[in-house]
Coordinates of C-alpha atoms in Angstrom, one line a residue:
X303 CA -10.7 22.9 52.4
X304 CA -8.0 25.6 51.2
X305 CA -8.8 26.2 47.5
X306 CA -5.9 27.3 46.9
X307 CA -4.4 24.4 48.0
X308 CA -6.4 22.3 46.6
X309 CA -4.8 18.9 44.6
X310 CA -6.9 15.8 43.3
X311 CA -7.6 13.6 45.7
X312 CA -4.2 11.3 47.3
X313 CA -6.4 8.1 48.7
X314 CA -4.5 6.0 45.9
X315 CA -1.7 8.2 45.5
X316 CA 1.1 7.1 42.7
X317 CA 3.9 8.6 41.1
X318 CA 3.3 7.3 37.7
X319 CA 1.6 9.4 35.0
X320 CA -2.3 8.7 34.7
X321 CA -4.7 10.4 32.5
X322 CA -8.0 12.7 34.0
X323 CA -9.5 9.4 34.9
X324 CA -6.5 8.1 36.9
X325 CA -5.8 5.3 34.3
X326 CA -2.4 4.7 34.1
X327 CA -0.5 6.1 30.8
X328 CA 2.4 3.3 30.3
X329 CA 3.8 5.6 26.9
X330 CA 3.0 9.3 26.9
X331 CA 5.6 9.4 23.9
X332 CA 4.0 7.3 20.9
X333 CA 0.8 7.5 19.4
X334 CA -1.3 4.3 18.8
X335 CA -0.9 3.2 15.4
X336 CA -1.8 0.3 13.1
X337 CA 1.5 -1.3 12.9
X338 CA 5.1 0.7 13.3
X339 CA 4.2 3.4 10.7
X340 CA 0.2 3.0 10.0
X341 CA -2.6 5.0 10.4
X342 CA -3.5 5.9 14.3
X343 CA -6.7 4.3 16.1
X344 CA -9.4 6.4 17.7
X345 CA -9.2 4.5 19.9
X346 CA -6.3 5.8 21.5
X347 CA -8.1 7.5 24.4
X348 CA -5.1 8.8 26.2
X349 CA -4.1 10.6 23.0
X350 CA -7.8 12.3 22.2
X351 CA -8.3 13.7 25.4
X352 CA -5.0 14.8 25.5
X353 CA -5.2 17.0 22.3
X354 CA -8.8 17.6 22.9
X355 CA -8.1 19.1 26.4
X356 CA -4.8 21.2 25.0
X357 CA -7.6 22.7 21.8
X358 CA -9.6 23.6 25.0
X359 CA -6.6 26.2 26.8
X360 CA -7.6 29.2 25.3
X361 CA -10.4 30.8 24.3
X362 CA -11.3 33.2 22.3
X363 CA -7.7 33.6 21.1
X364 CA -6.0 30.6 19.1
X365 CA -3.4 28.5 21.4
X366 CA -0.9 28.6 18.5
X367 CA -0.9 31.0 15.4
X368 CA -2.9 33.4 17.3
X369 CA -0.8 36.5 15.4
X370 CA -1.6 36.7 12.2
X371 CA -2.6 38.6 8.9
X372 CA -4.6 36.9 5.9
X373 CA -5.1 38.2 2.3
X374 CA -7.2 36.9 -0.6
X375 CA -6.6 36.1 -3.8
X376 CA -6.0 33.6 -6.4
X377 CA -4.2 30.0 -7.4
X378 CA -3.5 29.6 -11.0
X379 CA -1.6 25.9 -12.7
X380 CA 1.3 26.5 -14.7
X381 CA 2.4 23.1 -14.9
X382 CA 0.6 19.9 -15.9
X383 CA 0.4 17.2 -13.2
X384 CA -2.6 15.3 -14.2
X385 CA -0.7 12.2 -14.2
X386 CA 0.4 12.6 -10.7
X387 CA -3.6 13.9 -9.2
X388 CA -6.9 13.9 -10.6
X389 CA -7.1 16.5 -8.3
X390 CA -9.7 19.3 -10.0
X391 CA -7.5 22.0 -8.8
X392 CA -4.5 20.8 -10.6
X393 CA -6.0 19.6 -14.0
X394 CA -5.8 21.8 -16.3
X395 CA -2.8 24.8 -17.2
X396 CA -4.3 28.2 -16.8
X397 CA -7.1 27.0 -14.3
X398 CA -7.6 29.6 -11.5
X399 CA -9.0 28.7 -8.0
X400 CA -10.1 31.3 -5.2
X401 CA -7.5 31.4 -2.2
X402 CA -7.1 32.4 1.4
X403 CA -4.0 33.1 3.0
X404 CA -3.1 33.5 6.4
X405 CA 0.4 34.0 7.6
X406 CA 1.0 33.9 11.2
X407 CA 3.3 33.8 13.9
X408 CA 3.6 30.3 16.2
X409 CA 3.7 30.4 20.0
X410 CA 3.3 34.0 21.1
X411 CA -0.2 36.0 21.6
X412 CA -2.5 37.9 19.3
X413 CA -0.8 41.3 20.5
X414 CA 3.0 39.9 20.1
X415 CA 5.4 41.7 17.8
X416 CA 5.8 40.0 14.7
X417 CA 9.9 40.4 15.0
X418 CA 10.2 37.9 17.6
X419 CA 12.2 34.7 17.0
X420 CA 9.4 32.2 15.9
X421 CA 8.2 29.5 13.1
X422 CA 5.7 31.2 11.0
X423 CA 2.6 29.7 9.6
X424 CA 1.9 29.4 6.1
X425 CA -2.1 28.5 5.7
X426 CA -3.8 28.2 1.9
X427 CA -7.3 27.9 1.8
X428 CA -8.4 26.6 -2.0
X429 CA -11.8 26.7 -2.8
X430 CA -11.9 24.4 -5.5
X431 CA -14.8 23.2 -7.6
X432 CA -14.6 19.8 -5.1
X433 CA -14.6 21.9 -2.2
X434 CA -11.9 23.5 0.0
X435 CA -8.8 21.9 0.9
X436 CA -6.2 23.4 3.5
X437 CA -2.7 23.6 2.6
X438 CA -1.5 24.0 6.4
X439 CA 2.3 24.8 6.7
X440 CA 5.3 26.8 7.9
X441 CA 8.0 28.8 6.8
X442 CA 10.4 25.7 7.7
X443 CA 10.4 22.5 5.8
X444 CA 10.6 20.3 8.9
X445 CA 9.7 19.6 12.7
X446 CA 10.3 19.7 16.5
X447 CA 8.6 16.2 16.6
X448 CA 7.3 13.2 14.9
X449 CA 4.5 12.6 17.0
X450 CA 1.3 14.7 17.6
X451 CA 0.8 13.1 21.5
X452 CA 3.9 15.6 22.2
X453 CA 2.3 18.4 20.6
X454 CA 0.7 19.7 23.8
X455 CA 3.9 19.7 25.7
X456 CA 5.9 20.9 22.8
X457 CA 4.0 24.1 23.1
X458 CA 4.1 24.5 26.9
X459 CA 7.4 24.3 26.9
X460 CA 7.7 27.4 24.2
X461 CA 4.9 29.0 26.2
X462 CA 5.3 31.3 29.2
X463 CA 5.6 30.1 32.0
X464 CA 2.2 29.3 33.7
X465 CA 4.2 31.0 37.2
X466 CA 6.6 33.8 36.0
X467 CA 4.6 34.4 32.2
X468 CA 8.2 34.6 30.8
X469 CA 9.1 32.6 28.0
X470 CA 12.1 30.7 29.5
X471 CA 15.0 29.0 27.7
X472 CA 15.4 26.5 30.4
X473 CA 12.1 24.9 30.0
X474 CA 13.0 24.5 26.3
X475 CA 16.1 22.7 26.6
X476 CA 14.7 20.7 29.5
X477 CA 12.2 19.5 27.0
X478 CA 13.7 18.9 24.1
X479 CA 16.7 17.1 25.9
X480 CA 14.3 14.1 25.9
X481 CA 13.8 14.5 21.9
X482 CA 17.2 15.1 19.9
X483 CA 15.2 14.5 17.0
X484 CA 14.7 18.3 17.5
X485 CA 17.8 19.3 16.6
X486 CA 17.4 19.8 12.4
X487 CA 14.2 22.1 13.6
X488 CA 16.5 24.5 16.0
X489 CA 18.8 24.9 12.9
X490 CA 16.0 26.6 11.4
X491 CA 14.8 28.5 14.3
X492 CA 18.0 29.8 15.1
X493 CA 19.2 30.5 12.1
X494 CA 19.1 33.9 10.6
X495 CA 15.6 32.5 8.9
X496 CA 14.2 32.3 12.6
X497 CA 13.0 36.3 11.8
X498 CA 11.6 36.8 7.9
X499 CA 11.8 40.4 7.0
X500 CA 8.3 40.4 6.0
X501 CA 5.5 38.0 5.4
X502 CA 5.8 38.5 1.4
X503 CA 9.7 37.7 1.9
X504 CA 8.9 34.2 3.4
X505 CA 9.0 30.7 2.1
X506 CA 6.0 28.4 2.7
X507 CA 6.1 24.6 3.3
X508 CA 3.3 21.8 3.7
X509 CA 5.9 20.1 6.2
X510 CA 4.3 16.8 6.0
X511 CA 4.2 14.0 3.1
X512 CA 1.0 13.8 1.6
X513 CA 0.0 11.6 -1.4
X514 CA -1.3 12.5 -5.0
X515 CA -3.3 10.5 -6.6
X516 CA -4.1 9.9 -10.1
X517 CA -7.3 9.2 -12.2
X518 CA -5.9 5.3 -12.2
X519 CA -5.4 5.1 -8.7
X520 CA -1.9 5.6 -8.5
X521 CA -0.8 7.7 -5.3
X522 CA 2.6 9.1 -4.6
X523 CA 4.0 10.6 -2.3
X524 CA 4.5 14.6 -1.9
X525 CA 5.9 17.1 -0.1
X526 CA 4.4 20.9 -1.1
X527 CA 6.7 24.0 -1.3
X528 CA 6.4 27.5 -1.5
X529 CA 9.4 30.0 -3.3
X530 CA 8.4 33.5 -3.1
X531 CA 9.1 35.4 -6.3
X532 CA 10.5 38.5 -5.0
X533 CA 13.0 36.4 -3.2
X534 CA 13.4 35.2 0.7
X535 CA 14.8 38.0 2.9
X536 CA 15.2 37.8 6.9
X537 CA 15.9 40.0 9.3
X538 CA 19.2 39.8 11.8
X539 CA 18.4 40.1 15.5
X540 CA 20.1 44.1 15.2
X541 CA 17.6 44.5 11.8
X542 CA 14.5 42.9 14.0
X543 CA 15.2 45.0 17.1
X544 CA 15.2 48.7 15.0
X545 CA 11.8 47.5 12.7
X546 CA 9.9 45.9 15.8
X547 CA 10.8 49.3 17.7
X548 CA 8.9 51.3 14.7
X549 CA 6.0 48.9 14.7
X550 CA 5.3 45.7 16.3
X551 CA 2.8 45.0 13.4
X552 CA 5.2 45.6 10.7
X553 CA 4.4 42.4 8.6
X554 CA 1.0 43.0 8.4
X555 CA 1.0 46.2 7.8
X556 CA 3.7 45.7 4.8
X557 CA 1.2 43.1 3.7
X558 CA -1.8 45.4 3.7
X559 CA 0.0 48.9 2.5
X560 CA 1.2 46.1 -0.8
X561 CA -1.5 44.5 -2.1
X562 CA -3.1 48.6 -1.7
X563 CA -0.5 49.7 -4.1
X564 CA -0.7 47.3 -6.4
X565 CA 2.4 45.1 -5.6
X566 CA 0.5 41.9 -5.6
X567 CA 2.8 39.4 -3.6
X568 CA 3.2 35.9 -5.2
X569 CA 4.4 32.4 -4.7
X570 CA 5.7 29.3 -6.9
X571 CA 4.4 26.1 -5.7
X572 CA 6.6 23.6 -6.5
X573 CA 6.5 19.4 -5.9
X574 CA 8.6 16.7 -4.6
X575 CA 7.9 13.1 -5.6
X576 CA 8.3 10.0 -4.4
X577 CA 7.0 6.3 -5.0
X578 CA 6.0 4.9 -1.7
X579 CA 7.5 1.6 -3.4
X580 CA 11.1 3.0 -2.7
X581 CA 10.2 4.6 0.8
X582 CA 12.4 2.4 2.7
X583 CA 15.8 2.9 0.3
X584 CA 16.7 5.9 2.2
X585 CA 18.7 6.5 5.7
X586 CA 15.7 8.5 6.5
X587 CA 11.9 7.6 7.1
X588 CA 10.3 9.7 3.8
X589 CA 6.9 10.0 6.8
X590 CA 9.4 12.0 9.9
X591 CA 8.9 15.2 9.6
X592 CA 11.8 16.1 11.1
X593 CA 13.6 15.1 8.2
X594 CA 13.5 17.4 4.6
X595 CA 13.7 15.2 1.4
X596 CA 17.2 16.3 -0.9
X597 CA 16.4 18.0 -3.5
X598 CA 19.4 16.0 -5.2
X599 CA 17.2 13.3 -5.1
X600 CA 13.9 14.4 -5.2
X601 CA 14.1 18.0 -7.5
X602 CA 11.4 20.5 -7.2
X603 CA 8.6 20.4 -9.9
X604 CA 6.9 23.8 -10.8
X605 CA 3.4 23.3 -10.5
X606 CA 1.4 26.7 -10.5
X607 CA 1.9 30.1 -8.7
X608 CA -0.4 32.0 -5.7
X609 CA -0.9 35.7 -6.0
X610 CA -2.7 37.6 -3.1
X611 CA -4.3 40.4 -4.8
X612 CA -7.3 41.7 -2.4
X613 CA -6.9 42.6 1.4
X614 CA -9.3 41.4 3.7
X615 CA -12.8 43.5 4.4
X616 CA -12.7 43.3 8.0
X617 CA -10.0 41.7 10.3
X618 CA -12.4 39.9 12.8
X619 CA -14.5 38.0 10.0
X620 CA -12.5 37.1 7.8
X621 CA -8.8 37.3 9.7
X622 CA -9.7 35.8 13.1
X623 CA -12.1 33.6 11.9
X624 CA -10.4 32.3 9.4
X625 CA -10.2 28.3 10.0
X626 CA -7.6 26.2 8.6
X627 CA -7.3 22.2 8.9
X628 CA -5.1 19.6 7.3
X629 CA -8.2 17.0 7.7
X630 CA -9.5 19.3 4.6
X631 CA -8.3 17.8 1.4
X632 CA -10.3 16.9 -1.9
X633 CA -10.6 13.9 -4.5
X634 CA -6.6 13.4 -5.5
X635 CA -5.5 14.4 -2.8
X636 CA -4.6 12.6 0.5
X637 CA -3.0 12.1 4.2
X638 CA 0.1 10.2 4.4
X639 CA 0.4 8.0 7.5
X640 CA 3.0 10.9 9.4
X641 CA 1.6 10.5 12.5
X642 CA 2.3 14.2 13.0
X643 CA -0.1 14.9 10.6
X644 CA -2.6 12.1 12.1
X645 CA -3.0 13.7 15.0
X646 CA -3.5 17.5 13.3
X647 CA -6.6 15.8 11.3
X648 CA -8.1 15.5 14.4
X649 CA -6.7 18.1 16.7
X650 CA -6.9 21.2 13.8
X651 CA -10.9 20.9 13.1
X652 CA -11.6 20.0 17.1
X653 CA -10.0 23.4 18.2
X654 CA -11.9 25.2 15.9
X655 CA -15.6 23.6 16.7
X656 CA -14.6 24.9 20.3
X657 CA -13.0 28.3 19.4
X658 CA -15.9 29.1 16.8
X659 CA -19.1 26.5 17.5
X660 CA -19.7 23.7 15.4
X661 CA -20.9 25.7 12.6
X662 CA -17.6 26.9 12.1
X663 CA -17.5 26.0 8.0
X664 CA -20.9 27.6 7.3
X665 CA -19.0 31.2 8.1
X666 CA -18.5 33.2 4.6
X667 CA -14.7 32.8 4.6
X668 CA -14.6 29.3 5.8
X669 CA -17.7 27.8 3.4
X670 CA -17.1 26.5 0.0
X671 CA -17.8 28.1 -3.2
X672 CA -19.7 25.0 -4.6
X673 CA -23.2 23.7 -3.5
X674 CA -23.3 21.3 -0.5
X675 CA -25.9 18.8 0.4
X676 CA -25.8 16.9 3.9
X677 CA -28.3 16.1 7.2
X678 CA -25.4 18.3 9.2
X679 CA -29.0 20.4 10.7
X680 CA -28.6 22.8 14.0
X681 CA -26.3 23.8 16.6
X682 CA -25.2 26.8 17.8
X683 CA -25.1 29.5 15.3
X684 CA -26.7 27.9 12.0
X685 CA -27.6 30.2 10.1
X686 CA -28.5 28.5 7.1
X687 CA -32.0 28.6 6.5
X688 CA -33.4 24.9 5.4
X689 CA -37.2 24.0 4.6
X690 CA -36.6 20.3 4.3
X691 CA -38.8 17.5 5.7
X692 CA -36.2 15.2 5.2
X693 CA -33.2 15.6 7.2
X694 CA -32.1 11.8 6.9
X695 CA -30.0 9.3 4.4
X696 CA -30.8 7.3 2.5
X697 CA -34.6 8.6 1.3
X698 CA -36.7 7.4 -1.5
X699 CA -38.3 10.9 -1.6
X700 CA -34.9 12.8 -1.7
X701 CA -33.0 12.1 -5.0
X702 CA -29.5 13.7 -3.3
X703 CA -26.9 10.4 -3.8
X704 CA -23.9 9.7 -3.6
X705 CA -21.1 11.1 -4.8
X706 CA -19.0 9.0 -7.6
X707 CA -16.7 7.5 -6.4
X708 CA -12.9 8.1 -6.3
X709 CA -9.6 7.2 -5.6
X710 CA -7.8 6.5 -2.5
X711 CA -4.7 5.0 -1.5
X712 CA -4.5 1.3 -2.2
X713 CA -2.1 0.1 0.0
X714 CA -2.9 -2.2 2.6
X715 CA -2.4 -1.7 6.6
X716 CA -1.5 -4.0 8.9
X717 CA 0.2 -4.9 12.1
X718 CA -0.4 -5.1 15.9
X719 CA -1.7 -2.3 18.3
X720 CA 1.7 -0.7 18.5
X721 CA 2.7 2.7 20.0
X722 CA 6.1 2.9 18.5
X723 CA 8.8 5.1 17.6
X724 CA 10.4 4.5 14.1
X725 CA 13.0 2.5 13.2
X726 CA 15.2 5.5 10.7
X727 CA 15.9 7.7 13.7
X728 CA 19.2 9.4 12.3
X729 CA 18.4 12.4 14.2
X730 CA 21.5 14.4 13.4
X731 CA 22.9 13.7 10.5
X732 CA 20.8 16.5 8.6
X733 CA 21.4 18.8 11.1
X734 CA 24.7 18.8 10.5
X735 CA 24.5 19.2 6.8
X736 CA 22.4 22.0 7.0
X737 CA 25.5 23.8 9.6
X738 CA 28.1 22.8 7.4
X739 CA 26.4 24.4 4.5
X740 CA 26.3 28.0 6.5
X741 CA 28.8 30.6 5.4
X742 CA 31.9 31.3 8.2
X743 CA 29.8 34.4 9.4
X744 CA 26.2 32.9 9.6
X745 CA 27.5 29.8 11.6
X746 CA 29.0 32.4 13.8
X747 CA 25.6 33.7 14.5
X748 CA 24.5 30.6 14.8
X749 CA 26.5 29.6 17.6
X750 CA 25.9 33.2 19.5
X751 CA 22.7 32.4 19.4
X752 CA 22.6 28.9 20.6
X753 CA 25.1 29.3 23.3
X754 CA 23.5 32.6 24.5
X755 CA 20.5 30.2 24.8
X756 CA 21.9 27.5 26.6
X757 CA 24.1 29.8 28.5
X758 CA 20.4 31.7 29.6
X759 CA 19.1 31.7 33.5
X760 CA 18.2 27.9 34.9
X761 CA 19.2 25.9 32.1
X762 CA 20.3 23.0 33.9
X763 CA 24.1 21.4 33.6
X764 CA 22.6 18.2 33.1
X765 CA 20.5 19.7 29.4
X766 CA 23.6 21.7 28.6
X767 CA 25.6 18.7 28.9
X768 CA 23.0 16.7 27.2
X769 CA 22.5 19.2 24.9
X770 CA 26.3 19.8 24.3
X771 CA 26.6 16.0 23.3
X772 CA 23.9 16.0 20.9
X773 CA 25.1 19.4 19.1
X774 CA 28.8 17.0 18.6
X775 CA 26.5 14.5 17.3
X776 CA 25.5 16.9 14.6
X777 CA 29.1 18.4 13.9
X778 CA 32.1 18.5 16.3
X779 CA 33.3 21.8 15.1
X780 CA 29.8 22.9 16.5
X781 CA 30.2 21.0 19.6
X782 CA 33.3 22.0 20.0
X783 CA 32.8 25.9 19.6
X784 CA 29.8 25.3 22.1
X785 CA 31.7 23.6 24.8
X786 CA 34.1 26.7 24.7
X787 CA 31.6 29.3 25.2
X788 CA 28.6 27.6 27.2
X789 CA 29.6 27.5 31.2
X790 CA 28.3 24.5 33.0
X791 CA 28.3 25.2 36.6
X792 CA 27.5 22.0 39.1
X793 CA 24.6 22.9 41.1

């Protein structure tokens, strides 16, 4: 047989999509939840191997957020939101926490320049008193997608090509003509905040609802932002060209050469609120995370500020192995049912067992400040040295219990075995709010930058057309302007 080329075997050949196995996938577009908008089953199969396979791509480097710079320092409460959490980290003004922060570019490789057109990542590790929780975000408030089972092909489609290792505009559009849902996301990315000047210039965002809840059980609903105190600057394509031509590591190295003079870098973290009660009186689903919440409606509340004040010691320890996971949170604090966010919980801490080894949380910069106590024993790379007989739960010889117990959301889930998309679409109705709101010169750049993307080698007539009528559906002035300059020649 000719390995190269060799395919899976054809005996029962078909044209439909199967999984590893050959089992038939009758939705590769919905996760299985509990219910429209519940939590998502394990056992969804299709999705697990899925995302477990994609965590698997690369190795050592990370398949996303491989470039990226981290710093240390500390979280301090300025505001009082004990009503909202009983959260430890939150309850009491003037309380400081340790913090790790790792900022970090999206789809391109460890090496990349850090002027290229990109989301960023915005990653705070607290080490609180009740252990560490992960604040994992971007520098944009919203989404390409709602559902984590895209995730995978999301990224390949940003990705170089697995022929030609370009990355290709036409496999973009090609994509994302099946998810218009997309479209508030590309008004970030290619806006002028698609290139921050700097990593101390950049907004953060936790991107997904959460929910806070207080000492009586009461949870709400949050969304976590970050406002840099020094302001939010961004770099035009000319800008990005000249810096990235003096140093492709420019961020990181204005991180660094800061915090070494003294010019501590800091953020204000600020709330929104909402009472799941009211979640369905909006034209949007408060759970898509391709939709922001109006701060109209839901104002920003101060809650504490984040300075980085110490670099790290050494880049590999405590830069590369730095792991972050939204399935880290603490007493207080708590997962929504955004089935983006679902399907990280799983997908986050999976990729780093396999890019790390299961031990992954015993290294210095991922453990926890406060004592731990489980029957977690061996594997590759434990290092912790343990004397004890008793490696098993419950023991009448051990007198390690239970922890108290504490809050969690109260609301009940129900429903059928569903994989379902949700009912609010309204896919471009903030997308073109957030064009209209440009001044006459940044929509201009907008537009050169969309059309010299759609008007890029192999984009298809059928996406540009596709993509032409969805940009209309967001604003016709920006449909129209598109349709003028982007040429669709019939193949």
């Amino acid at each position: 047989m000719d390995p190269i080329k060799y395919r899976p075997r054809d005996t029962f050949d078909t044209q439909s999509f199967t999984n590893n196995a050959g089992q038939p996938v009758f939705n590769n577009t919905n996760s299985m939840s509990v219910g429209k908008r519940g939590p998502l089953l394990l056992e969804d199969y299709h999705l697990l191997e899925k995302l477990a396979n994609f965590d698997r791509e690369r190795i050592p480097e990370r398949v996303v957020h491989a470039r990226g710079a981290t710093a240390k320092g500390f979280f301090e409460v300025t505001h009082d939101i004990s009503h909202l959490t009983c959260a430890d980290v939150f309850n009491d003004v003037g309380k400081k926490t340790p913090v790790a922060m790792r900022f970090s570019t999206v789809v391109h490789s460890r090496h990349s320049p850090e002027t290229l057109r990109d989301p960023r990542g915005f990653a705070v590790k607290f080490y609180t008193r009740e252990g560490n929780w992960d604040l994992v975000g971007n520098n944009f408030p919203v989404f390409f997608i709602r559902d984590g089972i895209k995730f995978p092909d999301m990224v390949h489609s940003f990705k170089p090509n697995p022929r030609t290792e370009n990355q290709e505009w036409w496999r973009v559009w090609d994509f994302f003509s099946h998810h218009p849902e997309s479209c508030h996301m590309f008004t970030f990315l290619l806006d002028d905040m698609g290139i921050p000047k700097d990593y101390r210039h950049m907004i953060g965002s936790g991107v997904h609802t959460f929910r806070l809840i207080n000492g009586q059980g009461k949870d709400h609903y949050v969304k976590f932002h970050w406002k840099p105190t020094c302001g939010e600057e961004n770099l035009l394509d000319e800008e990005a060209e000249i810096v990235g031509g003096k140093d492709f590591s420019h961020a990181t190295h204005d991180l660094i050469n800061s915090i070494d003079a003294g010019m501590f870098p800091e953020w204000k973290l600020f709330i929104q609120v909402m009472d799941p009660i009211t979640q369905d009186d909006y034209e949007f689903d408060p759970l898509d995370v391709t939709k922001i919440w109006p701060e109209d409606r839901f104002p920003l509340m101060p809650v504490g500020r984040m300075v980085l004040n110490r670099n790290v010691d050494n880049q590999f320890l405590e830069n590369e192995q730095i792991a972050f996971s939204p399935a880290l949170v603490v007493p207080g604090i708590y997962y929504s049912e955004d089935k983006l966010l679902q399907t990280r919980i799983f997908s986050y801490t999976d990729t780093q067992r396999y890019r790390l080894g299961g031990n992954y949380l015993m290294l210095p910069i991922n453990a926890p400040k406060n004592a731990h106590h489980n029957n977690h024993y061996d594997g590759a790379l434990n290092f912790m040295h343990r004397e004890e007989e008793i490696n098993y739960f419950p023991s009448r010889l051990n007198k390690v219990v239970e922890a108290p117990e504490y809050p969690l959301p109260q609301a009940n889930v129900g429903g059928p075995r569903a994989k379902a998309t949700i009912e609010k679409e309204n896919n471009f109705q903030q997308a073109g709010e957030r064009f209209r709101s440009f001044d006459p010169e940044r929509k201009e750049r907008f537009i050169t930058r969309v059309s010299d993307a759609l008007n890029a080698p192999r984009v298809s007539p059928e996406a540009k057309s596709i993509w032409l009528g969805y940009w209309s559906e967001c604003d016709i002035e920006l449909g129209r302007r598109l349709a003028s300059t982007v040429k669709i020649n019939k193949m």
